[in-house]
mmCIF file of C-alpha atoms in Angstrom:
data_model
loop_
_atom_site.group_PDB
_atom_site.id
_atom_site.type_symbol
_atom_site.label_atom_id
_atom_site.label_comp_id
_atom_site.label_asym_id
_atom_site.label_seq_id
_atom_site.Cartn_x
_atom_site.Cartn_y
_atom_site.Cartn_z
ATOM 1 C CA MET A 1 -103.561 -128.028 -200.582
ATOM 2 C CA LEU A 2 -103.027 -131.807 -200.755
ATOM 3 C CA ALA A 3 -99.332 -132.190 -201.507
ATOM 4 C CA SER A 4 -99.034 -135.983 -201.537
ATOM 5 C CA TYR A 5 -101.081 -139.098 -202.183
ATOM 6 C CA ASP A 6 -100.917 -139.891 -198.458
ATOM 7 C CA ASP A 7 -102.685 -136.586 -197.740
ATOM 8 C CA PHE A 8 -105.156 -137.282 -200.527
ATOM 9 C CA ALA A 9 -105.859 -140.768 -199.164
ATOM 10 C CA ALA A 10 -106.323 -139.434 -195.655
ATOM 11 C CA ALA A 11 -108.836 -136.850 -196.883
ATOM 12 C CA LEU A 12 -110.786 -139.571 -198.702
ATOM 13 C CA VAL A 13 -110.929 -141.840 -195.665
ATOM 14 C CA ALA A 14 -111.923 -138.939 -193.407
ATOM 15 C CA GLU A 15 -115.239 -138.638 -195.271
ATOM 16 C CA GLY A 16 -116.116 -142.112 -194.003
ATOM 17 C CA ILE A 17 -117.313 -143.498 -197.335
ATOM 18 C CA VAL A 18 -114.267 -144.758 -199.223
ATOM 19 C CA LYS A 19 -112.616 -147.213 -196.861
ATOM 20 C CA ASP A 20 -109.370 -148.215 -198.578
ATOM 21 C CA PRO A 21 -107.438 -145.954 -200.994
ATOM 22 C CA TRP A 22 -104.910 -148.707 -201.758
ATOM 23 C CA VAL A 23 -105.006 -151.971 -203.704
ATOM 24 C CA ASP A 24 -102.222 -154.528 -203.338
ATOM 25 C CA GLY A 25 -100.139 -151.788 -201.725
ATOM 26 C CA GLU A 26 -100.532 -149.400 -204.668
ATOM 27 C CA PRO A 27 -102.733 -146.275 -204.963
ATOM 28 C CA ARG A 28 -106.282 -146.983 -206.097
ATOM 29 C CA PHE A 29 -106.865 -143.384 -207.135
ATOM 30 C CA ARG A 30 -105.298 -140.573 -209.099
ATOM 31 C CA MET A 31 -105.201 -137.005 -207.864
ATOM 32 C CA THR A 32 -105.048 -135.446 -211.342
ATOM 33 C CA PRO A 33 -108.550 -135.338 -212.824
ATOM 34 C CA VAL A 34 -109.667 -136.476 -216.217
ATOM 35 C CA LEU A 35 -110.973 -133.360 -217.948
ATOM 36 C CA LEU A 36 -113.690 -133.792 -220.571
ATOM 37 C CA ASP A 37 -115.077 -131.139 -222.865
ATOM 38 C CA ARG A 38 -118.831 -130.768 -223.284
ATOM 39 C CA PRO A 39 -119.075 -132.521 -226.671
ATOM 40 C CA THR A 40 -117.176 -135.554 -225.355
ATOM 41 C CA GLN A 41 -119.394 -135.749 -222.275
ATOM 42 C CA ALA A 42 -122.453 -135.512 -224.504
ATOM 43 C CA SER A 43 -121.183 -138.334 -226.739
ATOM 44 C CA LEU A 44 -120.511 -140.595 -223.749
ATOM 45 C CA TYR A 45 -123.949 -139.861 -222.301
ATOM 46 C CA ALA A 46 -125.672 -140.467 -225.635
ATOM 47 C CA ALA A 47 -123.973 -143.855 -225.980
ATOM 48 C CA ALA A 48 -124.925 -144.927 -222.454
ATOM 49 C CA GLU A 49 -128.553 -143.853 -222.775
ATOM 50 C CA ALA A 50 -128.791 -145.564 -226.162
ATOM 51 C CA VAL A 51 -127.480 -148.877 -224.863
ATOM 52 C CA ALA A 52 -129.834 -148.745 -221.883
ATOM 53 C CA ALA A 53 -132.709 -148.106 -224.292
ATOM 54 C CA VAL A 54 -131.823 -151.053 -226.538
ATOM 55 C CA HIS A 55 -131.554 -153.332 -223.502
ATOM 56 C CA ALA A 56 -135.071 -152.220 -222.583
ATOM 57 C CA ALA A 57 -136.168 -153.072 -226.129
ATOM 58 C CA GLY A 58 -134.549 -156.485 -225.774
ATOM 59 C CA ALA A 59 -136.319 -157.112 -222.461
ATOM 60 C CA GLU A 60 -139.665 -156.129 -223.967
ATOM 61 C CA LEU A 61 -139.047 -158.470 -226.909
ATOM 62 C CA CYS A 62 -138.287 -161.353 -224.520
ATOM 63 C CA ALA A 63 -141.435 -160.622 -222.513
ATOM 64 C CA ARG A 64 -143.514 -160.774 -225.724
ATOM 65 C CA GLU A 65 -141.781 -163.865 -227.074
ATOM 66 C CA PRO A 66 -140.820 -166.217 -224.192
ATOM 67 C CA ALA A 67 -139.271 -168.712 -226.620
ATOM 68 C CA LEU A 68 -136.391 -166.262 -227.070
ATOM 69 C CA VAL A 69 -135.494 -166.597 -223.396
ATOM 70 C CA ALA A 70 -135.156 -170.372 -223.723
ATOM 71 C CA ARG A 71 -133.152 -170.013 -226.944
ATOM 72 C CA HIS A 72 -130.677 -167.391 -225.819
ATOM 73 C CA PHE A 73 -130.313 -167.864 -222.062
ATOM 74 C CA ASP A 74 -129.426 -170.808 -219.853
ATOM 75 C CA LEU A 75 -131.680 -169.921 -216.904
ATOM 76 C CA PRO A 76 -132.224 -172.325 -213.985
ATOM 77 C CA PRO A 77 -135.677 -172.300 -212.294
ATOM 78 C CA SER A 78 -134.963 -169.509 -209.798
ATOM 79 C CA TYR A 79 -133.589 -167.271 -212.552
ATOM 80 C CA GLU A 80 -136.770 -167.883 -214.532
ATOM 81 C CA ARG A 81 -138.733 -166.978 -211.396
ATOM 82 C CA MET A 82 -136.862 -163.684 -211.091
ATOM 83 C CA TRP A 83 -137.551 -162.839 -214.722
ATOM 84 C CA ARG A 84 -141.260 -163.663 -214.449
ATOM 85 C CA ALA A 85 -141.540 -161.663 -211.228
ATOM 86 C CA SER A 86 -140.894 -158.342 -212.961
ATOM 87 C CA ALA A 87 -140.570 -158.813 -216.735
ATOM 88 C CA PRO A 88 -139.903 -156.640 -218.631
ATOM 89 C CA ALA A 89 -138.966 -154.242 -215.788
ATOM 90 C CA TRP A 90 -135.241 -154.271 -215.009
ATOM 91 C CA HIS A 91 -134.028 -150.684 -214.669
ATOM 92 C CA GLY A 92 -133.499 -148.176 -211.926
ATOM 93 C CA ILE A 93 -129.776 -147.475 -212.091
ATOM 94 C CA ALA A 94 -127.196 -148.910 -214.478
ATOM 95 C CA ARG A 95 -123.610 -148.190 -215.484
ATOM 96 C CA ALA A 96 -122.551 -148.403 -219.105
ATOM 97 C CA ASP A 97 -118.821 -148.910 -219.670
ATOM 98 C CA VAL A 98 -118.076 -146.576 -222.574
ATOM 99 C CA PHE A 99 -114.770 -146.292 -224.463
ATOM 100 C CA LEU A 100 -113.728 -143.649 -226.941
ATOM 101 C CA THR A 101 -112.432 -144.984 -230.262
ATOM 102 C CA GLU A 102 -111.471 -143.446 -233.592
ATOM 103 C CA ASP A 103 -114.986 -144.367 -234.756
ATOM 104 C CA GLY A 104 -116.751 -142.790 -231.788
ATOM 105 C CA PRO A 105 -117.929 -144.235 -228.448
ATOM 106 C CA ARG A 106 -118.332 -148.000 -228.020
ATOM 107 C CA VAL A 107 -120.028 -149.725 -225.071
ATOM 108 C CA CYS A 108 -118.538 -153.064 -224.068
ATOM 109 C CA GLU A 109 -121.325 -153.863 -221.570
ATOM 110 C CA LEU A 110 -124.127 -152.485 -219.416
ATOM 111 C CA ASN A 111 -123.971 -153.188 -215.688
ATOM 112 C CA SER A 112 -127.688 -153.233 -214.947
ATOM 113 C CA ASP A 113 -127.837 -155.416 -211.837
ATOM 114 C CA THR A 114 -125.842 -153.906 -208.962
ATOM 115 C CA PRO A 115 -123.624 -151.227 -210.559
ATOM 116 C CA SER A 116 -120.716 -150.082 -208.414
ATOM 117 C CA GLY A 117 -118.181 -147.243 -208.250
ATOM 118 C CA GLU A 118 -120.535 -144.502 -207.044
ATOM 119 C CA PRO A 119 -118.610 -143.789 -203.794
ATOM 120 C CA GLU A 120 -115.343 -143.319 -205.656
ATOM 121 C CA ALA A 121 -116.927 -141.240 -208.411
ATOM 122 C CA VAL A 122 -118.680 -138.866 -206.015
ATOM 123 C CA THR A 123 -116.011 -138.575 -203.323
ATOM 124 C CA LEU A 124 -113.045 -138.070 -205.650
ATOM 125 C CA ASN A 125 -114.755 -135.222 -207.449
ATOM 126 C CA ARG A 126 -115.471 -133.447 -204.177
ATOM 127 C CA LEU A 127 -111.746 -133.356 -203.447
ATOM 128 C CA VAL A 128 -110.918 -131.559 -206.687
ATOM 129 C CA ASP A 129 -110.775 -127.749 -206.354
ATOM 130 C CA GLY A 130 -113.924 -126.186 -207.713
ATOM 131 C CA ALA A 131 -115.426 -129.458 -208.981
ATOM 132 C CA GLY A 132 -118.141 -129.576 -206.360
ATOM 133 C CA ALA A 133 -118.943 -125.898 -206.487
ATOM 134 C CA CYS A 134 -121.608 -126.162 -209.164
ATOM 135 C CA ALA A 135 -123.338 -128.758 -211.319
ATOM 136 C CA PHE A 136 -121.766 -127.201 -214.411
ATOM 137 C CA ASP A 137 -118.341 -128.670 -213.648
ATOM 138 C CA ASP A 138 -118.930 -131.819 -211.569
ATOM 139 C CA PRO A 139 -120.982 -134.449 -213.442
ATOM 140 C CA ASN A 140 -121.567 -136.377 -210.215
ATOM 141 C CA CYS A 141 -122.809 -133.738 -207.796
ATOM 142 C CA ARG A 142 -126.480 -134.418 -208.662
ATOM 143 C CA LEU A 143 -126.214 -138.216 -208.818
ATOM 144 C CA GLY A 144 -127.733 -138.644 -205.356
ATOM 145 C CA ASP A 145 -130.696 -136.456 -206.286
ATOM 146 C CA ALA A 146 -131.322 -138.457 -209.466
ATOM 147 C CA VAL A 147 -131.208 -141.764 -207.589
ATOM 148 C CA PHE A 148 -133.575 -140.581 -204.866
ATOM 149 C CA GLU A 149 -136.052 -139.127 -207.357
ATOM 150 C CA MET A 150 -136.084 -142.449 -209.199
ATOM 151 C CA VAL A 151 -136.699 -144.371 -205.959
ATOM 152 C CA ARG A 152 -139.498 -142.036 -204.939
ATOM 153 C CA ALA A 153 -141.110 -142.451 -208.366
ATOM 154 C CA VAL A 154 -141.280 -146.263 -208.120
ATOM 155 C CA ALA A 155 -142.115 -146.563 -204.406
ATOM 156 C CA PRO A 156 -145.662 -147.337 -203.204
ATOM 157 C CA PRO A 157 -147.499 -144.366 -201.644
ATOM 158 C CA GLY A 158 -146.725 -143.425 -198.060
ATOM 159 C CA PRO A 159 -143.643 -142.854 -195.901
ATOM 160 C CA LEU A 160 -140.479 -144.101 -197.548
ATOM 161 C CA THR A 161 -138.654 -146.906 -195.759
ATOM 162 C CA ILE A 162 -135.774 -148.390 -197.735
ATOM 163 C CA GLY A 163 -134.224 -151.737 -196.956
ATOM 164 C CA LEU A 164 -130.650 -151.848 -198.285
ATOM 165 C CA VAL A 165 -130.050 -155.527 -199.056
ATOM 166 C CA TYR A 166 -126.415 -156.431 -199.636
ATOM 167 C CA PRO A 167 -123.896 -159.226 -198.977
ATOM 168 C CA THR A 168 -123.001 -158.261 -195.427
ATOM 169 C CA GLU A 169 -119.995 -160.587 -195.389
ATOM 170 C CA ILE A 170 -118.236 -158.726 -198.237
ATOM 171 C CA THR A 171 -116.435 -155.658 -196.910
ATOM 172 C CA GLU A 172 -115.779 -154.140 -200.343
ATOM 173 C CA ASP A 173 -119.494 -153.331 -200.636
ATOM 174 C CA LEU A 174 -119.552 -151.239 -197.459
ATOM 175 C CA SER A 175 -118.631 -148.003 -199.252
ATOM 176 C CA VAL A 176 -121.539 -148.101 -201.689
ATOM 177 C CA ILE A 177 -123.982 -149.075 -198.927
ATOM 178 C CA GLU A 178 -122.745 -146.203 -196.745
ATOM 179 C CA LEU A 179 -123.180 -143.757 -199.625
ATOM 180 C CA TYR A 180 -126.720 -144.942 -200.431
ATOM 181 C CA ALA A 181 -127.702 -144.815 -196.765
ATOM 182 C CA ARG A 182 -126.456 -141.213 -196.484
ATOM 183 C CA TRP A 183 -128.227 -140.195 -199.683
ATOM 184 C CA PHE A 184 -131.558 -141.647 -198.608
ATOM 185 C CA GLU A 185 -131.465 -140.521 -194.977
ATOM 186 C CA ALA A 186 -130.433 -136.964 -195.940
ATOM 187 C CA ARG A 187 -133.581 -136.794 -198.078
ATOM 188 C CA GLY A 188 -135.923 -137.962 -195.354
ATOM 189 C CA ALA A 189 -136.180 -141.723 -195.876
ATOM 190 C CA ARG A 190 -135.790 -144.314 -193.153
ATOM 191 C CA VAL A 191 -133.053 -146.831 -193.939
ATOM 192 C CA VAL A 192 -132.640 -150.388 -192.657
ATOM 193 C CA LEU A 193 -129.562 -152.459 -193.513
ATOM 194 C CA GLY A 194 -129.341 -156.226 -193.898
ATOM 195 C CA SER A 195 -128.921 -159.241 -196.147
ATOM 196 C CA PRO A 196 -131.541 -161.396 -197.913
ATOM 197 C CA PHE A 197 -131.433 -163.669 -194.864
ATOM 198 C CA ASN A 198 -132.829 -160.838 -192.718
ATOM 199 C CA LEU A 199 -136.016 -160.443 -194.819
ATOM 200 C CA ARG A 200 -139.361 -161.778 -193.621
ATOM 201 C CA PRO A 201 -143.033 -161.277 -194.548
ATOM 202 C CA ASP A 202 -144.416 -158.270 -192.683
ATOM 203 C CA GLY A 203 -147.902 -159.739 -192.206
ATOM 204 C CA ARG A 204 -149.479 -157.109 -194.487
ATOM 205 C CA GLY A 205 -148.522 -158.489 -197.872
ATOM 206 C CA GLY A 206 -145.098 -156.892 -197.971
ATOM 207 C CA VAL A 207 -141.653 -157.596 -196.562
ATOM 208 C CA ALA A 208 -139.795 -156.464 -193.454
ATOM 209 C CA MET A 209 -136.123 -156.133 -192.599
ATOM 210 C CA PHE A 210 -135.480 -156.895 -188.930
ATOM 211 C CA GLY A 211 -139.189 -156.367 -188.305
ATOM 212 C CA VAL A 212 -139.380 -153.008 -190.111
ATOM 213 C CA SER A 213 -141.732 -152.969 -193.119
ATOM 214 C CA CYS A 214 -139.995 -151.713 -196.265
ATOM 215 C CA THR A 215 -141.692 -149.852 -199.081
ATOM 216 C CA VAL A 216 -138.537 -150.195 -201.199
ATOM 217 C CA VAL A 217 -135.880 -152.888 -201.202
ATOM 218 C CA TRP A 218 -132.678 -151.542 -202.716
ATOM 219 C CA ARG A 219 -131.116 -154.721 -204.067
ATOM 220 C CA HIS A 220 -127.332 -154.547 -203.926
ATOM 221 C CA TYR A 221 -127.207 -158.343 -204.032
ATOM 222 C CA LYS A 222 -126.556 -159.819 -207.467
ATOM 223 C CA THR A 223 -129.323 -161.742 -209.200
ATOM 224 C CA ASP A 224 -127.017 -164.707 -209.820
ATOM 225 C CA TRP A 225 -126.412 -164.880 -206.065
ATOM 226 C CA TRP A 226 -130.154 -165.093 -205.380
ATOM 227 C CA GLY A 227 -130.321 -168.016 -207.788
ATOM 228 C CA GLU A 228 -128.605 -171.363 -208.189
ATOM 229 C CA ARG A 229 -124.824 -170.943 -208.045
ATOM 230 C CA ARG A 230 -123.172 -172.443 -211.100
ATOM 231 C CA THR A 231 -119.702 -172.678 -212.569
ATOM 232 C CA VAL A 232 -118.825 -171.381 -216.043
ATOM 233 C CA TRP A 233 -115.779 -173.593 -216.691
ATOM 234 C CA ARG A 234 -115.903 -177.336 -217.306
ATOM 235 C CA SER A 235 -112.826 -177.754 -215.108
ATOM 236 C CA GLU A 236 -114.284 -175.926 -212.091
ATOM 237 C CA ASP A 237 -115.615 -177.715 -209.032
ATOM 238 C CA GLU A 238 -119.289 -177.193 -208.331
ATOM 239 C CA TYR A 239 -120.284 -174.787 -205.556
ATOM 240 C CA ALA A 240 -120.590 -176.436 -202.155
ATOM 241 C CA ASP A 241 -123.727 -174.399 -201.393
ATOM 242 C CA ALA A 242 -125.457 -173.932 -204.726
ATOM 243 C CA ALA A 243 -129.069 -173.650 -203.532
ATOM 244 C CA PRO A 244 -131.064 -170.507 -204.462
ATOM 245 C CA LEU A 245 -132.463 -168.077 -201.882
ATOM 246 C CA SER A 246 -135.966 -169.330 -202.595
ATOM 247 C CA GLU A 247 -137.846 -168.016 -199.556
ATOM 248 C CA PRO A 248 -136.740 -164.352 -199.599
ATOM 249 C CA LEU A 249 -137.115 -164.355 -203.379
ATOM 250 C CA GLU A 250 -140.718 -165.554 -203.115
ATOM 251 C CA TRP A 251 -141.532 -163.059 -200.354
ATOM 252 C CA LEU A 252 -140.230 -160.187 -202.471
ATOM 253 C CA ALA A 253 -141.932 -161.405 -205.649
ATOM 254 C CA ALA A 254 -145.244 -161.660 -203.806
ATOM 255 C CA GLY A 255 -144.825 -158.214 -202.255
ATOM 256 C CA VAL A 256 -144.091 -156.691 -205.662
ATOM 257 C CA ALA A 257 -147.135 -158.416 -207.182
ATOM 258 C CA ARG A 258 -149.356 -156.968 -204.446
ATOM 259 C CA GLY A 259 -147.920 -153.479 -204.881
ATOM 260 C CA ARG A 260 -146.630 -153.447 -201.313
ATOM 261 C CA VAL A 261 -142.936 -153.083 -202.113
ATOM 262 C CA ALA A 262 -140.748 -151.973 -205.015
ATOM 263 C CA VAL A 263 -137.428 -153.692 -205.721
ATOM 264 C CA VAL A 264 -134.623 -151.596 -207.231
ATOM 265 C CA ASN A 265 -133.144 -152.800 -209.458
ATOM 266 C CA PRO A 266 -136.093 -155.031 -210.403
ATOM 267 C CA PHE A 267 -135.339 -158.738 -210.699
ATOM 268 C CA GLY A 268 -135.771 -158.474 -214.472
ATOM 269 C CA ALA A 269 -132.098 -157.430 -214.442
ATOM 270 C CA VAL A 270 -131.391 -161.167 -214.359
ATOM 271 C CA LEU A 271 -131.787 -160.968 -218.155
ATOM 272 C CA THR A 272 -130.288 -157.558 -218.958
ATOM 273 C CA GLN A 273 -127.231 -158.161 -216.759
ATOM 274 C CA ASN A 274 -126.641 -161.430 -218.586
ATOM 275 C CA LYS A 275 -124.155 -160.613 -221.359
ATOM 276 C CA ARG A 276 -125.991 -162.966 -223.686
ATOM 277 C CA MET A 277 -128.544 -160.158 -223.973
ATOM 278 C CA MET A 278 -125.999 -158.390 -226.185
ATOM 279 C CA ALA A 279 -125.856 -161.478 -228.391
ATOM 280 C CA LEU A 280 -129.658 -161.511 -228.548
ATOM 281 C CA LEU A 281 -129.704 -157.864 -229.619
ATOM 282 C CA TRP A 282 -127.420 -158.684 -232.552
ATOM 283 C CA GLU A 283 -128.898 -162.060 -233.478
ATOM 284 C CA GLU A 284 -132.515 -160.856 -233.261
ATOM 285 C CA LEU A 285 -131.756 -157.472 -234.812
ATOM 286 C CA PRO A 286 -134.576 -157.660 -237.401
ATOM 287 C CA ARG A 287 -137.151 -158.039 -234.606
ATOM 288 C CA LEU A 288 -136.120 -154.794 -232.917
ATOM 289 C CA PRO A 289 -137.613 -151.385 -233.720
ATOM 290 C CA ARG A 290 -135.763 -149.447 -236.413
ATOM 291 C CA TRP A 291 -134.356 -146.932 -233.912
ATOM 292 C CA ALA A 292 -132.971 -149.789 -231.777
ATOM 293 C CA ARG A 293 -131.345 -151.497 -234.769
ATOM 294 C CA ARG A 294 -129.521 -148.263 -235.592
ATOM 295 C CA LEU A 295 -128.250 -147.834 -232.021
ATOM 296 C CA VAL A 296 -127.119 -151.455 -231.666
ATOM 297 C CA ARG A 297 -125.006 -151.118 -234.815
ATOM 298 C CA ARG A 298 -123.597 -147.786 -233.705
ATOM 299 C CA TYR A 299 -122.646 -148.507 -230.096
ATOM 300 C CA LEU A 300 -122.460 -152.263 -229.381
ATOM 301 C CA PRO A 301 -119.656 -154.380 -230.838
ATOM 302 C CA PRO A 302 -120.949 -157.439 -232.740
ATOM 303 C CA THR A 303 -121.668 -160.186 -230.202
ATOM 304 C CA ALA A 304 -122.647 -163.845 -230.553
ATOM 305 C CA ARG A 305 -123.475 -166.776 -228.309
ATOM 306 C CA LEU A 306 -120.351 -168.888 -227.981
ATOM 307 C CA GLU A 307 -122.099 -172.056 -229.153
ATOM 308 C CA THR A 308 -122.988 -170.450 -232.488
ATOM 309 C CA LEU A 309 -119.343 -169.943 -233.538
ATOM 310 C CA GLU A 310 -117.014 -172.660 -234.794
ATOM 311 C CA ARG A 311 -114.039 -173.248 -232.538
ATOM 312 C CA ALA A 312 -111.706 -173.348 -235.527
ATOM 313 C CA ARG A 313 -112.816 -169.866 -236.517
ATOM 314 C CA LEU A 314 -112.318 -168.507 -232.998
ATOM 315 C CA ARG A 315 -108.814 -169.984 -232.875
ATOM 316 C CA ALA A 316 -107.913 -168.562 -236.279
ATOM 317 C CA GLU A 317 -109.349 -165.112 -235.465
ATOM 318 C CA ARG A 318 -108.048 -164.964 -231.889
ATOM 319 C CA ALA A 319 -106.956 -161.306 -232.042
ATOM 320 C CA GLN A 320 -110.434 -160.197 -233.122
ATOM 321 C CA TRP A 321 -112.477 -161.696 -230.271
ATOM 322 C CA VAL A 322 -113.126 -161.317 -226.555
ATOM 323 C CA LEU A 323 -114.790 -164.079 -224.511
ATOM 324 C CA LYS A 324 -117.089 -163.084 -221.629
ATOM 325 C CA SER A 325 -119.096 -165.229 -219.229
ATOM 326 C CA ASP A 326 -122.762 -164.460 -218.734
ATOM 327 C CA TYR A 327 -122.567 -162.946 -215.236
ATOM 328 C CA GLY A 328 -118.867 -162.182 -214.854
ATOM 329 C CA CYS A 329 -118.055 -158.703 -213.536
ATOM 330 C CA GLU A 330 -115.163 -156.325 -212.802
ATOM 331 C CA GLY A 331 -112.954 -157.955 -215.423
ATOM 332 C CA GLU A 332 -113.406 -161.498 -214.102
ATOM 333 C CA GLU A 333 -114.126 -164.261 -216.608
ATOM 334 C CA VAL A 334 -113.029 -162.101 -219.547
ATOM 335 C CA VAL A 335 -110.494 -163.509 -222.018
ATOM 336 C CA ILE A 336 -109.085 -161.070 -224.586
ATOM 337 C CA GLY A 337 -107.698 -162.960 -227.547
ATOM 338 C CA ALA A 338 -105.208 -160.234 -228.519
ATOM 339 C CA GLU A 339 -103.725 -160.304 -225.000
ATOM 340 C CA THR A 340 -103.716 -164.103 -224.616
ATOM 341 C CA SER A 341 -101.341 -166.717 -226.014
ATOM 342 C CA ALA A 342 -102.685 -169.043 -228.689
ATOM 343 C CA ALA A 343 -102.412 -172.018 -226.308
ATOM 344 C CA ALA A 344 -104.236 -170.258 -223.456
ATOM 345 C CA TRP A 345 -106.911 -169.034 -225.884
ATOM 346 C CA ALA A 346 -107.497 -172.567 -227.170
ATOM 347 C CA ARG A 347 -107.752 -173.883 -223.599
ATOM 348 C CA ALA A 348 -110.290 -171.199 -222.707
ATOM 349 C CA ILE A 349 -112.459 -172.039 -225.725
ATOM 350 C CA ASP A 350 -112.402 -175.735 -224.840
ATOM 351 C CA ASP A 351 -112.987 -175.186 -221.108
ATOM 352 C CA ALA A 352 -115.820 -172.652 -221.362
ATOM 353 C CA ILE A 353 -119.342 -174.056 -220.994
ATOM 354 C CA PRO A 354 -120.757 -172.715 -224.287
ATOM 355 C CA ARG A 355 -124.257 -171.686 -223.145
ATOM 356 C CA ARG A 356 -122.708 -169.560 -220.397
ATOM 357 C CA TRP A 357 -120.494 -167.420 -222.657
ATOM 358 C CA ILE A 358 -120.461 -164.910 -225.478
ATOM 359 C CA ALA A 359 -117.834 -163.946 -228.028
ATOM 360 C CA GLN A 360 -117.643 -160.212 -228.728
ATOM 361 C CA ARG A 361 -115.730 -158.446 -231.490
ATOM 362 C CA ARG A 362 -112.766 -156.575 -230.041
ATOM 363 C CA PHE A 363 -112.572 -152.843 -230.647
ATOM 364 C CA VAL A 364 -109.509 -150.649 -230.116
ATOM 365 C CA PRO A 365 -109.972 -147.806 -227.604
ATOM 366 C CA LEU A 366 -108.024 -144.580 -227.710
ATOM 367 C CA ARG A 367 -105.088 -144.341 -225.304
ATOM 368 C CA ASN A 368 -103.566 -141.417 -223.420
ATOM 369 C CA ALA A 369 -99.902 -140.409 -223.490
ATOM 370 C CA ALA A 370 -99.097 -143.021 -220.834
ATOM 371 C CA GLY A 371 -100.653 -145.791 -222.924
ATOM 372 C CA GLU A 372 -103.687 -146.051 -220.642
ATOM 373 C CA VAL A 373 -107.247 -146.679 -221.741
ATOM 374 C CA ALA A 374 -110.043 -144.698 -220.079
ATOM 375 C CA ASN A 375 -113.117 -146.734 -219.190
ATOM 376 C CA HIS A 376 -115.844 -144.107 -218.760
ATOM 377 C CA GLY A 377 -118.529 -145.658 -216.601
ATOM 378 C CA VAL A 378 -121.660 -143.599 -217.285
ATOM 379 C CA TYR A 379 -124.424 -143.920 -214.687
ATOM 380 C CA VAL A 380 -127.891 -144.076 -216.195
ATOM 381 C CA VAL A 381 -130.740 -143.439 -213.735
ATOM 382 C CA GLY A 382 -134.302 -143.863 -214.923
ATOM 383 C CA GLY A 383 -133.042 -143.906 -218.502
ATOM 384 C CA ARG A 384 -131.055 -140.656 -218.230
ATOM 385 C CA ALA A 385 -127.277 -140.272 -217.872
ATOM 386 C CA ALA A 386 -126.469 -138.862 -214.437
ATOM 387 C CA GLY A 387 -122.754 -139.198 -213.689
ATOM 388 C CA LEU A 388 -119.299 -140.522 -214.592
ATOM 389 C CA PHE A 389 -116.892 -143.044 -213.055
ATOM 390 C CA THR A 390 -113.572 -143.094 -214.901
ATOM 391 C CA ARG A 391 -110.986 -145.860 -214.532
ATOM 392 C CA LEU A 392 -107.580 -145.880 -216.221
ATOM 393 C CA GLN A 393 -105.513 -148.937 -217.019
ATOM 394 C CA ILE A 394 -103.071 -150.365 -219.532
ATOM 395 C CA GLY A 395 -104.979 -153.373 -220.816
ATOM 396 C CA ALA A 396 -108.400 -154.664 -219.784
ATOM 397 C CA THR A 397 -110.170 -152.978 -216.874
ATOM 398 C CA ASP A 398 -110.006 -155.029 -213.674
ATOM 399 C CA ARG A 399 -109.677 -154.505 -209.921
ATOM 400 C CA ARG A 400 -106.219 -152.960 -210.358
ATOM 401 C CA ALA A 401 -107.489 -150.078 -212.487
ATOM 402 C CA VAL A 402 -106.817 -146.582 -211.123
ATOM 403 C CA THR A 403 -109.852 -144.349 -210.607
ATOM 404 C CA ALA A 404 -109.525 -140.653 -211.385
ATOM 405 C CA PRO A 405 -111.764 -137.664 -210.641
ATOM 406 C CA THR A 406 -113.761 -136.665 -213.714
ATOM 407 C CA ILE A 407 -114.723 -133.068 -214.376
ATOM 408 C CA VAL A 408 -116.234 -131.315 -217.371
ATOM 409 C CA ASP A 409 -114.641 -128.189 -218.810
ATOM 410 C CA GLY A 410 -117.262 -125.519 -218.512
ATOM 411 C CA GLY A 411 -114.719 -122.722 -218.436
ATOM 412 C CA VAL A 412 -112.770 -124.497 -215.688
ATOM 413 C CA THR A 413 -109.104 -125.140 -216.439
ATOM 414 C CA LEU A 414 -106.858 -127.848 -215.101
ATOM 415 C CA ALA A 415 -104.963 -125.165 -213.195
ATOM 416 C CA ARG A 416 -107.885 -125.055 -210.776
ATOM 417 C CA ALA A 417 -107.717 -128.783 -210.148
ATOM 418 C CA ARG A 418 -105.392 -130.429 -207.675
ATOM 419 C CA ARG A 419 -102.489 -132.177 -209.324
ATOM 420 C CA SER A 420 -100.487 -135.197 -208.260
#
């Protein structure tokens, strides 16, 4: 029995996946699980799958009508190259951030580029009594199987060699890379680790990592990092090293075109990860299929390109809007009008580079007894919901959010779960 958070943290670290159970000296995790009933799980999964499907519809629309890309997105040349390399393909794994409201689930965004949180979601659940015993109770115990089956489905024929490409200088990504490597190796694949700078042509039309030809490149390196680095605020200094990773990008694009390598997630995520895709879905609603129009209205809050809204209106309606940059993540570059002073809100509107931002209607999530909001990150693999990553926080979700185990009540009571 784990009697304290120190014991809990030690057990997490002992697995060798989650590296640091603390953030700014405070616990990153909660021992008491979030318990969902089956109908709630089903509603969260339905919302996530729906939003992934409408993003696919948006990508297909952009592939058919290239003028929409120029109208809605501010894409430099390398970003355009990424889109053309795989359009409309973008999906392998994504995470939809779903919130429960009085009007049902709402999805604030879809992380379709390099979704994170899998190590915490999987490892925490294994430490809860009974949660890992069967798939009925633990929504994450088959996540690894779903990911591997998806990779096998998209890989070229032959032995599976997976190059895990990630920013090797960023230690916070080590947990997710370790988890993926274990998943793939346990299922018989060869795994090679490295960064985009370690890729080279393999001499057979594909790519190699450290001289090892890869049939799949698992891309845990954000699309906006492959491309030209750009600021989103007028007041920001430009990046000192803003050049795109042109050579490795071209090698991968050529290998994909020849059918020698599959990239997961495909580079088409450069469009779906861009939050202006949500504005496109609303603004081009009549061009979408009827089923997609219904799902956009049901699950996505109304969203618009920042440049299409009058500043005076945004100032007057501050409490009703949230500003988000196109590629911001983990709560960065998000300004919530209701939680921001009028002066700071006005400064943000004036400082934001309009074609890099959206304005999204604020919705009000349900809160627990402690006043916390649960952000239910639903993993969608190959279009199907496959797991849950729940973060709790008072206010907007950011790096300080506390992650809790998430189990589904299939006859399992909280008495069986470890408590803090």
